[in-house]
Tab-separated table of C-alpha atoms in Angstrom:
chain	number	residue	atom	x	y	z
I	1	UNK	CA	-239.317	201.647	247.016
I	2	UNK	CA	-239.165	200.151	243.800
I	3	UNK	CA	-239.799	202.486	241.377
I	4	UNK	CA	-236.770	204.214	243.148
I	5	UNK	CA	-234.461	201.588	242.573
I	6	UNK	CA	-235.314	201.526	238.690
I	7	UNK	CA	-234.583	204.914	238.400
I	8	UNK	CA	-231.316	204.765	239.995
I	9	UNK	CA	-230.426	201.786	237.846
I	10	UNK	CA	-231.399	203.856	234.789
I	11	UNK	CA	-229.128	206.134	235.889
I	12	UNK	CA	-226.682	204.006	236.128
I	13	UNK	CA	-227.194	202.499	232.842
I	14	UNK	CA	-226.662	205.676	231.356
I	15	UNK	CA	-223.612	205.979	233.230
I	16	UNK	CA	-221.800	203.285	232.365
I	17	UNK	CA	-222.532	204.320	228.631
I	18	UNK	CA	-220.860	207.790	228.930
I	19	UNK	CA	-218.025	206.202	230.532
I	20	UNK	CA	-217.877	203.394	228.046
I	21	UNK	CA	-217.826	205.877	224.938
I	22	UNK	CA	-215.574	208.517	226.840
I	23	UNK	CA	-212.946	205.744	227.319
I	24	UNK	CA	-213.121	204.438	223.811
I	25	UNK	CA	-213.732	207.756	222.021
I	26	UNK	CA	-213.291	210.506	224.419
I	27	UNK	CA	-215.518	213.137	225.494
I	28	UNK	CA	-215.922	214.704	222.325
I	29	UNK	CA	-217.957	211.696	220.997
I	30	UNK	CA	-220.581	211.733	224.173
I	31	UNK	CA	-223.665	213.095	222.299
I	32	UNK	CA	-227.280	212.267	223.281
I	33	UNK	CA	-227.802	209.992	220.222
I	34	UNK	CA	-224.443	207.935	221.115
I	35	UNK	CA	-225.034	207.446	224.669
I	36	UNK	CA	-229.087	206.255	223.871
I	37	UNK	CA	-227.400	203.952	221.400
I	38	UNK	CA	-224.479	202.891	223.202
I	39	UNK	CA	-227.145	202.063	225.907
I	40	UNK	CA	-229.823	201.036	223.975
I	41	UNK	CA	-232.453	203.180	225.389
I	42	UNK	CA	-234.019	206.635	223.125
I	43	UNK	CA	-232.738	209.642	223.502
I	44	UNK	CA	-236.041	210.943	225.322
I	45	UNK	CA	-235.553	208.580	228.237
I	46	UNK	CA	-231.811	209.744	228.294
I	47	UNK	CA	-232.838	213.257	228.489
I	48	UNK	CA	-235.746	212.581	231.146
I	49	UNK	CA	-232.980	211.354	233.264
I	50	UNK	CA	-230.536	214.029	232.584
I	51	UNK	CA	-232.057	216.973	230.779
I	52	UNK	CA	-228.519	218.417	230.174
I	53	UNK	CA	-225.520	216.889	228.711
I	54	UNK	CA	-223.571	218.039	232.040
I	55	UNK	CA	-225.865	216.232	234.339
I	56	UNK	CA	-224.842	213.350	232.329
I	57	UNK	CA	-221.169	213.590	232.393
I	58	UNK	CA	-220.898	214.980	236.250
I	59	UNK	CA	-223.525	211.927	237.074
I	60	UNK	CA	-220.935	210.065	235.031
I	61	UNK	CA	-217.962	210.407	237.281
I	62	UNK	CA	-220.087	210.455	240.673
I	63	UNK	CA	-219.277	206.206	240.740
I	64	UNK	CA	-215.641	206.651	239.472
I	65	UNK	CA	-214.241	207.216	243.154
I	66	UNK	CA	-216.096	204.259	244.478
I	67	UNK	CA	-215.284	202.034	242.205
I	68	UNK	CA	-211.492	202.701	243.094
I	69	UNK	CA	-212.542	202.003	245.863
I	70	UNK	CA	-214.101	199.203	245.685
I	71	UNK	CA	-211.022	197.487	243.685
I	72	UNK	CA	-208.921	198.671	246.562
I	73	UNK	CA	-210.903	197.064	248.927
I	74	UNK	CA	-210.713	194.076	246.748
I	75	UNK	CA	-207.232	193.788	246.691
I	76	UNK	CA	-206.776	194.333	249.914
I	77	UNK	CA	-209.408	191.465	250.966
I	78	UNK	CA	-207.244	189.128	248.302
I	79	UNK	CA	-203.739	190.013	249.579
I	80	UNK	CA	-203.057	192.061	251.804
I	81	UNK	CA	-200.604	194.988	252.211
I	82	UNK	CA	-199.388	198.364	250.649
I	83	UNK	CA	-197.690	196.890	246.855
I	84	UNK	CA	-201.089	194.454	246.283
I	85	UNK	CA	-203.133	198.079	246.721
I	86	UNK	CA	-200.498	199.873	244.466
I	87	UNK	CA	-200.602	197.641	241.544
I	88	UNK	CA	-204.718	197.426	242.267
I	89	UNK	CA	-204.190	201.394	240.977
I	90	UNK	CA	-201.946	200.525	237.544
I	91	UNK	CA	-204.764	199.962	234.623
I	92	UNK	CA	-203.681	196.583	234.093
I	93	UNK	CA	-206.976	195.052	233.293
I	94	UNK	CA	-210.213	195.894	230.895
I	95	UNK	CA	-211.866	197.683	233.861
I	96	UNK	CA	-208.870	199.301	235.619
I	97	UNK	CA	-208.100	200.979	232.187
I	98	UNK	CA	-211.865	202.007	231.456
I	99	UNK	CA	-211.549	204.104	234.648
I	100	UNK	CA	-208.062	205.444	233.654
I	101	UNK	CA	-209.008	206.577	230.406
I	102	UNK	CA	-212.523	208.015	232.021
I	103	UNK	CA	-210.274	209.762	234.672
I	104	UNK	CA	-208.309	210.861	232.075
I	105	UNK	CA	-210.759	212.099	229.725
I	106	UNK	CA	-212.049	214.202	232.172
I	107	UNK	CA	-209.099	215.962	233.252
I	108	UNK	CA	-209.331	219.575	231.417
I	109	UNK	CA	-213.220	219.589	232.195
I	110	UNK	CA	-212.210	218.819	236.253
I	111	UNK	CA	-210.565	222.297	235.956
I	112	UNK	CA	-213.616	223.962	234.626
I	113	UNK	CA	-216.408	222.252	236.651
I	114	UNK	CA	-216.415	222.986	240.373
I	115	UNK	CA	-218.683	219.860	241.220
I	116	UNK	CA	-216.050	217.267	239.115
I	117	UNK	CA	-213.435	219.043	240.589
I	118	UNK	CA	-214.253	218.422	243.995
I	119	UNK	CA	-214.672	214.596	242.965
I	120	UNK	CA	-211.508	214.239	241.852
I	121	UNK	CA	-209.904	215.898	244.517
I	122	UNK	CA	-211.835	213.451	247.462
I	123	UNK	CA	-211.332	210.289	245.599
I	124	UNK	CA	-207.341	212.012	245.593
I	125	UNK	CA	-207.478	212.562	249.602
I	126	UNK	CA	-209.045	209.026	250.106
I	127	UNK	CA	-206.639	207.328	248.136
I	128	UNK	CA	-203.771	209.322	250.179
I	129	UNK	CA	-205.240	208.449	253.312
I	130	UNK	CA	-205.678	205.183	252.015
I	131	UNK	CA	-201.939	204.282	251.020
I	132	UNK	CA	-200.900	206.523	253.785
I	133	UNK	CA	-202.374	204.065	256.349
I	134	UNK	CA	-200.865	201.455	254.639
I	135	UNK	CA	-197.632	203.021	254.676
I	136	UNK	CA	-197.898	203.398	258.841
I	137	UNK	CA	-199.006	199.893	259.055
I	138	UNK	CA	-196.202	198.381	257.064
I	139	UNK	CA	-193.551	200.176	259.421
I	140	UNK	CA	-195.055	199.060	262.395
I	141	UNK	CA	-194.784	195.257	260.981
I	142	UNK	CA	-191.313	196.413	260.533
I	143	UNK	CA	-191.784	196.076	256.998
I	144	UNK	CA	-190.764	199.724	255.969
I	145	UNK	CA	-188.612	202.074	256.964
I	146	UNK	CA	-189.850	203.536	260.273
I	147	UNK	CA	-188.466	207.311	259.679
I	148	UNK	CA	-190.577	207.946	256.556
I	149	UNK	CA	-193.057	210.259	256.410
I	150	UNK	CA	-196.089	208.392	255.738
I	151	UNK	CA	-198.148	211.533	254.041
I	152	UNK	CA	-194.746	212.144	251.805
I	153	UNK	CA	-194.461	208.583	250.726
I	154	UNK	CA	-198.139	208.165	249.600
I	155	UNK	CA	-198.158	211.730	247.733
I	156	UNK	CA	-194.501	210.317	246.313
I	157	UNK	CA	-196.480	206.468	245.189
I	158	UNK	CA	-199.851	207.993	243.903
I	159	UNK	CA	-197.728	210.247	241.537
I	160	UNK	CA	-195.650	207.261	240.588
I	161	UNK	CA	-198.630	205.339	240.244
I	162	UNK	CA	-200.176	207.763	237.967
I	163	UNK	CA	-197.517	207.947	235.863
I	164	UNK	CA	-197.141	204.518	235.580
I	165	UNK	CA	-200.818	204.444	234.749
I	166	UNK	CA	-200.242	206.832	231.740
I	167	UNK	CA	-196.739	204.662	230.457
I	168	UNK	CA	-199.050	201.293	230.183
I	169	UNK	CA	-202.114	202.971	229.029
I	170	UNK	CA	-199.907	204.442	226.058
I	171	UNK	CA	-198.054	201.352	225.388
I	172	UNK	CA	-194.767	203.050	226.453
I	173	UNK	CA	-194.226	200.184	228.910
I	174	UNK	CA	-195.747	196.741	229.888
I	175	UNK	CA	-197.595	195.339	232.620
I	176	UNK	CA	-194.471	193.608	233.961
I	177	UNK	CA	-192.381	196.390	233.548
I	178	UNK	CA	-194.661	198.839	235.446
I	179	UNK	CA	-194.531	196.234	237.960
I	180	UNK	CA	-190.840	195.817	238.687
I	181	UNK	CA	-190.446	199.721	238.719
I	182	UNK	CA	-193.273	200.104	241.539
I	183	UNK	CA	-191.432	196.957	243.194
I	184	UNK	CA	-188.092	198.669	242.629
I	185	UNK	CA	-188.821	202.141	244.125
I	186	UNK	CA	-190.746	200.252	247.534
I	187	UNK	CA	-187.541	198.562	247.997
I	188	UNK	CA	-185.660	201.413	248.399
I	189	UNK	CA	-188.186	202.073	251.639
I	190	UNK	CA	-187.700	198.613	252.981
I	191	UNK	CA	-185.084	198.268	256.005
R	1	UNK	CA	-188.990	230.326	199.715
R	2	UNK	CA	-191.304	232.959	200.949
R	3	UNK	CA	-194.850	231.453	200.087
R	4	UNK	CA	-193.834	227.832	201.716
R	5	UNK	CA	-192.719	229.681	205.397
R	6	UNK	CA	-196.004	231.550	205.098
R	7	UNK	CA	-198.250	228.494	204.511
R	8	UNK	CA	-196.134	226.523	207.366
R	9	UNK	CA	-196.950	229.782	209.193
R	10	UNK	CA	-200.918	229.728	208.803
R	11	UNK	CA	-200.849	225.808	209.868
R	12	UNK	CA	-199.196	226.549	213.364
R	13	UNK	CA	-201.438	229.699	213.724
R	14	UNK	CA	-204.301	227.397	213.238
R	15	UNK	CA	-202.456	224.592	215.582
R	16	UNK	CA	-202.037	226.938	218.203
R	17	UNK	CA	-205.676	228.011	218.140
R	18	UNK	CA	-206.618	224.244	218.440
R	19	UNK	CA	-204.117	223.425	221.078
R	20	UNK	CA	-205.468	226.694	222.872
R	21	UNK	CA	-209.017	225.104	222.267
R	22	UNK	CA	-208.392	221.910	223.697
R	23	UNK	CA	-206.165	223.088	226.901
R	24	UNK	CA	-208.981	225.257	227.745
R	25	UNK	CA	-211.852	223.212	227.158
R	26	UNK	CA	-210.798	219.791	225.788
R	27	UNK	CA	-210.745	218.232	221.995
R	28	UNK	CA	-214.803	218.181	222.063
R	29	UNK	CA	-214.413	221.904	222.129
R	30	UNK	CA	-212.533	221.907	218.739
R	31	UNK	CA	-214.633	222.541	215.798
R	32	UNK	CA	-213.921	224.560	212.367
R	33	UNK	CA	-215.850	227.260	213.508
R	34	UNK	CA	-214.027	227.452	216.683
R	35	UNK	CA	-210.370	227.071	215.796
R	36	UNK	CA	-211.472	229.681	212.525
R	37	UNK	CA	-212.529	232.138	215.276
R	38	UNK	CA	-209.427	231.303	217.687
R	39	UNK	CA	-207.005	231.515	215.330
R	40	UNK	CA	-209.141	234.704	213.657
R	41	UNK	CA	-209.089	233.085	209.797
R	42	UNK	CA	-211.922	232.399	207.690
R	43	UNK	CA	-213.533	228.901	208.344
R	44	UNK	CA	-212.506	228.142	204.157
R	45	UNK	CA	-209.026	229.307	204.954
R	46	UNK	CA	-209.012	226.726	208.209
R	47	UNK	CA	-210.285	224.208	205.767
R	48	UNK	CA	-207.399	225.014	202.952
R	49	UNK	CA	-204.671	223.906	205.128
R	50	UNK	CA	-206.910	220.769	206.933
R	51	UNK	CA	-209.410	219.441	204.717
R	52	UNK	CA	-210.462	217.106	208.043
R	53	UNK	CA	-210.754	217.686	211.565
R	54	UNK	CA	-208.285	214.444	212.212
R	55	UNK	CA	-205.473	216.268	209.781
R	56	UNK	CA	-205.679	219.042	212.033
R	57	UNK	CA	-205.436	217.267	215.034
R	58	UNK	CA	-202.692	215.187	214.599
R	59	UNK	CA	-200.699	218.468	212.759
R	60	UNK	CA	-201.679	220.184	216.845
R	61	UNK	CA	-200.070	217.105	217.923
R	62	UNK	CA	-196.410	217.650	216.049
R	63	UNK	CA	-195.174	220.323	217.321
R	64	UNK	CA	-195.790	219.057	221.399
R	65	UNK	CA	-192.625	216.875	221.178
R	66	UNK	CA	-190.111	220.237	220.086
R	67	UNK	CA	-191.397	222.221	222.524
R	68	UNK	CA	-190.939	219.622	225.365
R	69	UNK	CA	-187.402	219.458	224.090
R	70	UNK	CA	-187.271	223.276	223.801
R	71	UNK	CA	-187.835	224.022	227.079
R	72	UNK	CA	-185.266	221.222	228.563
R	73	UNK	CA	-182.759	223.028	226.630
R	74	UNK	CA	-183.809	226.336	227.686
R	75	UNK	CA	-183.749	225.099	230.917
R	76	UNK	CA	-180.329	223.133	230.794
R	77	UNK	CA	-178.919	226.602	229.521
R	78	UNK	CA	-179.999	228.133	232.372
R	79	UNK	CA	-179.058	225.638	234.630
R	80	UNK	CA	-177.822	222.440	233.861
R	81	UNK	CA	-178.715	218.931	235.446
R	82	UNK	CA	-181.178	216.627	236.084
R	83	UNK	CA	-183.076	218.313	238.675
R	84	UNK	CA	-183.528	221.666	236.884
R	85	UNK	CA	-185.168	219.277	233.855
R	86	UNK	CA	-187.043	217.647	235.647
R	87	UNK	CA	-188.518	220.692	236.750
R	88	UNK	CA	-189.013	221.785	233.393
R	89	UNK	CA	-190.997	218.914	232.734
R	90	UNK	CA	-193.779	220.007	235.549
R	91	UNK	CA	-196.306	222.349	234.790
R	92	UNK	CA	-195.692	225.089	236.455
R	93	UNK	CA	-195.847	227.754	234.517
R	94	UNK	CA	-198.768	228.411	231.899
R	95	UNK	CA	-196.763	227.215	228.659
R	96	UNK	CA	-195.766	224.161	230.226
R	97	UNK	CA	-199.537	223.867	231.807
R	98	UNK	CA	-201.390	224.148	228.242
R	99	UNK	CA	-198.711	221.422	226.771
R	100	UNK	CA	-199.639	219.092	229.537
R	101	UNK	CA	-203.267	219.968	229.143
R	102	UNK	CA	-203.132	219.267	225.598
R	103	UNK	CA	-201.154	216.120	226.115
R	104	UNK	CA	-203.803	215.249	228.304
R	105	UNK	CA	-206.634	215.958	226.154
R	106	UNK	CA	-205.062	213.794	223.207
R	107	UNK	CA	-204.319	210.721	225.313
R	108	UNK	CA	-207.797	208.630	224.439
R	109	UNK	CA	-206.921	209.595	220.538
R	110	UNK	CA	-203.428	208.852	220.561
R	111	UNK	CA	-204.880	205.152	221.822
R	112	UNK	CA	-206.439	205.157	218.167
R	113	UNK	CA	-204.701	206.872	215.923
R	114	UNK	CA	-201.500	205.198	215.428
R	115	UNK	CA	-199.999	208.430	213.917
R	116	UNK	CA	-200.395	210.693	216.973
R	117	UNK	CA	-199.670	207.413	218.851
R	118	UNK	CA	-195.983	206.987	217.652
R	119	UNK	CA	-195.757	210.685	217.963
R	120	UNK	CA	-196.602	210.488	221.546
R	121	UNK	CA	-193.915	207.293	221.727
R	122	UNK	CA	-190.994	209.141	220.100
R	123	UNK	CA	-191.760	211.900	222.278
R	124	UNK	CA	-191.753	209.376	225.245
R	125	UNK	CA	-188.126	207.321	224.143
R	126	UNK	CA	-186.335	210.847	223.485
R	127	UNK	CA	-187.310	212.083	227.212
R	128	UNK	CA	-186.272	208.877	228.303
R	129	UNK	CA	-182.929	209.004	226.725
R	130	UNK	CA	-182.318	212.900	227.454
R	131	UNK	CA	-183.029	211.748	231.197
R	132	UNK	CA	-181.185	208.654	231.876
R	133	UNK	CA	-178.203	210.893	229.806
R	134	UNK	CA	-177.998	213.039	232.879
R	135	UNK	CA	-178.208	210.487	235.092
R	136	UNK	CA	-174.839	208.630	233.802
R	137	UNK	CA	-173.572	211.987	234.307
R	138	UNK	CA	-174.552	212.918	237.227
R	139	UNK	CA	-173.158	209.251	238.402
R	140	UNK	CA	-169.788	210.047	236.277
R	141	UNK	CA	-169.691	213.455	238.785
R	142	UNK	CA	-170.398	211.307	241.807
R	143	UNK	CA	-173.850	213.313	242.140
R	144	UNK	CA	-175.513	210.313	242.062
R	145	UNK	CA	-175.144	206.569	243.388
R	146	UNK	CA	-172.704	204.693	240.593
R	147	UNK	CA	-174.660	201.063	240.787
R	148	UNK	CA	-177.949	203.336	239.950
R	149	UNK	CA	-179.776	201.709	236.471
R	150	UNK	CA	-180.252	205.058	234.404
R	151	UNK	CA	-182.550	203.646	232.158
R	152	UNK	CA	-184.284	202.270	235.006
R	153	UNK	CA	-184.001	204.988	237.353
R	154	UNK	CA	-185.276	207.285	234.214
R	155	UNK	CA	-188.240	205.515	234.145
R	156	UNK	CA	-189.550	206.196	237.565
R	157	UNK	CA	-188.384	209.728	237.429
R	158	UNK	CA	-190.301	209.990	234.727
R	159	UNK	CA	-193.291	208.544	235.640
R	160	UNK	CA	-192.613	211.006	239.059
R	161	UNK	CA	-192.960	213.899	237.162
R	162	UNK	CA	-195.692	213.156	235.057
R	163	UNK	CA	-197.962	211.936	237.998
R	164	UNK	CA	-197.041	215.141	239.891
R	165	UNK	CA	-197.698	216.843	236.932
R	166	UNK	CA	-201.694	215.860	236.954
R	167	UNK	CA	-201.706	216.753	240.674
R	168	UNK	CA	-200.581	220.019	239.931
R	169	UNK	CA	-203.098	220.679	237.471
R	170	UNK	CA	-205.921	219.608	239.252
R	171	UNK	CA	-204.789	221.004	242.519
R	172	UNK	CA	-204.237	218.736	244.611
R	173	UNK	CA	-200.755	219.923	245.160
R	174	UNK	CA	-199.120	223.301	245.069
R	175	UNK	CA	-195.937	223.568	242.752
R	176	UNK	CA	-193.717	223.917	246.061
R	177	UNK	CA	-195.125	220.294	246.985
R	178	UNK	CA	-194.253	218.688	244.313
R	179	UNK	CA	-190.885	220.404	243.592
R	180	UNK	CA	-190.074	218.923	247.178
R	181	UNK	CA	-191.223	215.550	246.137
R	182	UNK	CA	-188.902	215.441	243.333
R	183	UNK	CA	-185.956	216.605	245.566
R	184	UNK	CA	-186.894	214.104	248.566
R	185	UNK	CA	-187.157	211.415	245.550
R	186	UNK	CA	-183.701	212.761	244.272
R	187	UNK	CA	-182.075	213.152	248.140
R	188	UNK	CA	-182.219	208.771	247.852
R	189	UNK	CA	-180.386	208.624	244.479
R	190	UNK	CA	-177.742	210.554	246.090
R	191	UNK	CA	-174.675	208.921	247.669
């Protein structure tokens, strides 16, 4: 099916525009002309893809959860364990802070859009799964304490995570620093 | 001086419209006309006290930091200590929720605008201070382990709160949740 395939990439091209100026500019500056621009396409081919500007911005943050994901997965494939999946989570690098800002940008829509909403609130479950798992594995390797509550502990690290997220993206802290506090706080679950 | 408190008056009627605007439906939302009909003021009369859009953003932006630091006093009156603040810092109630909101919304501009940027940082160092305060008392009281780091330990708490905040507002926790994260976070700092 390749005229399927091009459309989807269209799509996608599109996309990556909205996300590109939401993360640079915020939301406010996603207008047809700036997304045909920003991805170098005309606005009627924009619109045949999305004939409303909320198609366009819900399409936009369909991706965001799996390409969490995906840099999870990554990490995890690289090295291992529950700290190399937290740090994969702290927008330390160009494309870890696109999504952050993206994420971020969208916030006060998420709580007026039902279908956003529910987005952010899987990729939120996945993720707690995710590090939850982690968490279980690491105590059976002995590696963490083995009376935490796994569930507890991952709610406890995504919020720290998040935060820590917001402190580099603002410039309040640095990379290193964001580091040794996530390293500080899992030490206090080690045996 | 009673045309000066009345022209300080209009601005933060017309700040308060836009930080209503922007908690409710983000900073794309704000526009003359809107924040002229929010705030229920001639469009000319918006334009009188904010000849741009930016002046009027970053003037929304000024006030955030005082009433942060109003409501940790209010709630230090009330009852003192660091877990009662840090309380105060979670949105929880629907002042506190439009602040964070509006924090929220202003996070990709503070990234550019080095005004609303520092404002955002000051904001950030006095919380940080006001926090890791307590802490050194709390340690003084022998609430709290003595070989704790309060700037350190201020740092994580902080980034606690404001990662629990964003799961509160997009519920994905309930405010009982996370007010038993922060006291199962707060249960290790104790002796």
């Amino acid at each position: 099916m390749p005229k399927r395939v091009d459309h989807e990439q269209r799509r996608q091209l599109i996309a990556d525009a909205v996300r590109r100026i939401a993360a640079d500019r915020g939301l406010e500056a996603v207008s047809l002309g700036e997304v045909a621009a920003e991805a170098g396409i005309s606005k009627g081919l924009v619109q045949h893809y999305f004939p409303s500007r909320d198609d366009m911005l819900r399409y936009a943050t369909r991706t965001l959860r799996d390409r969490v994901g995906d840099r999870l997965r990554t990490a995890q494939a690289e090295l291992p364990g529950l700290r190399a999946a937290l740090i994969a989570l702290l927008p330390l690098d160009d494309e870890s802070r696109t999504e952050a800002l993206v994420a971020n940008a969208f916030v006060v829509r998420a709580l007026k859009d039902p279908e956003i909403a529910e987005r952010f609130r899987l990729g939120h479950a996945q993720l707690r799964d995710a590090i939850s798992a982690m968490i279980t594995a690491a105590q059976a390797d002995g590696d963490l304490h083995a009376d935490l509550d796994p569930i507890r502990e991952a709610d406890l690290l995504l919020a720290l995570v998040a935060g820590l997220g917001d402190a580099v993206l603002l410039g309040h802290r640095t990379s290193a620093e964001v580091i040794s506090l996530v390293d500080h706080h899992l030490s206090r679950l080690m045996p």
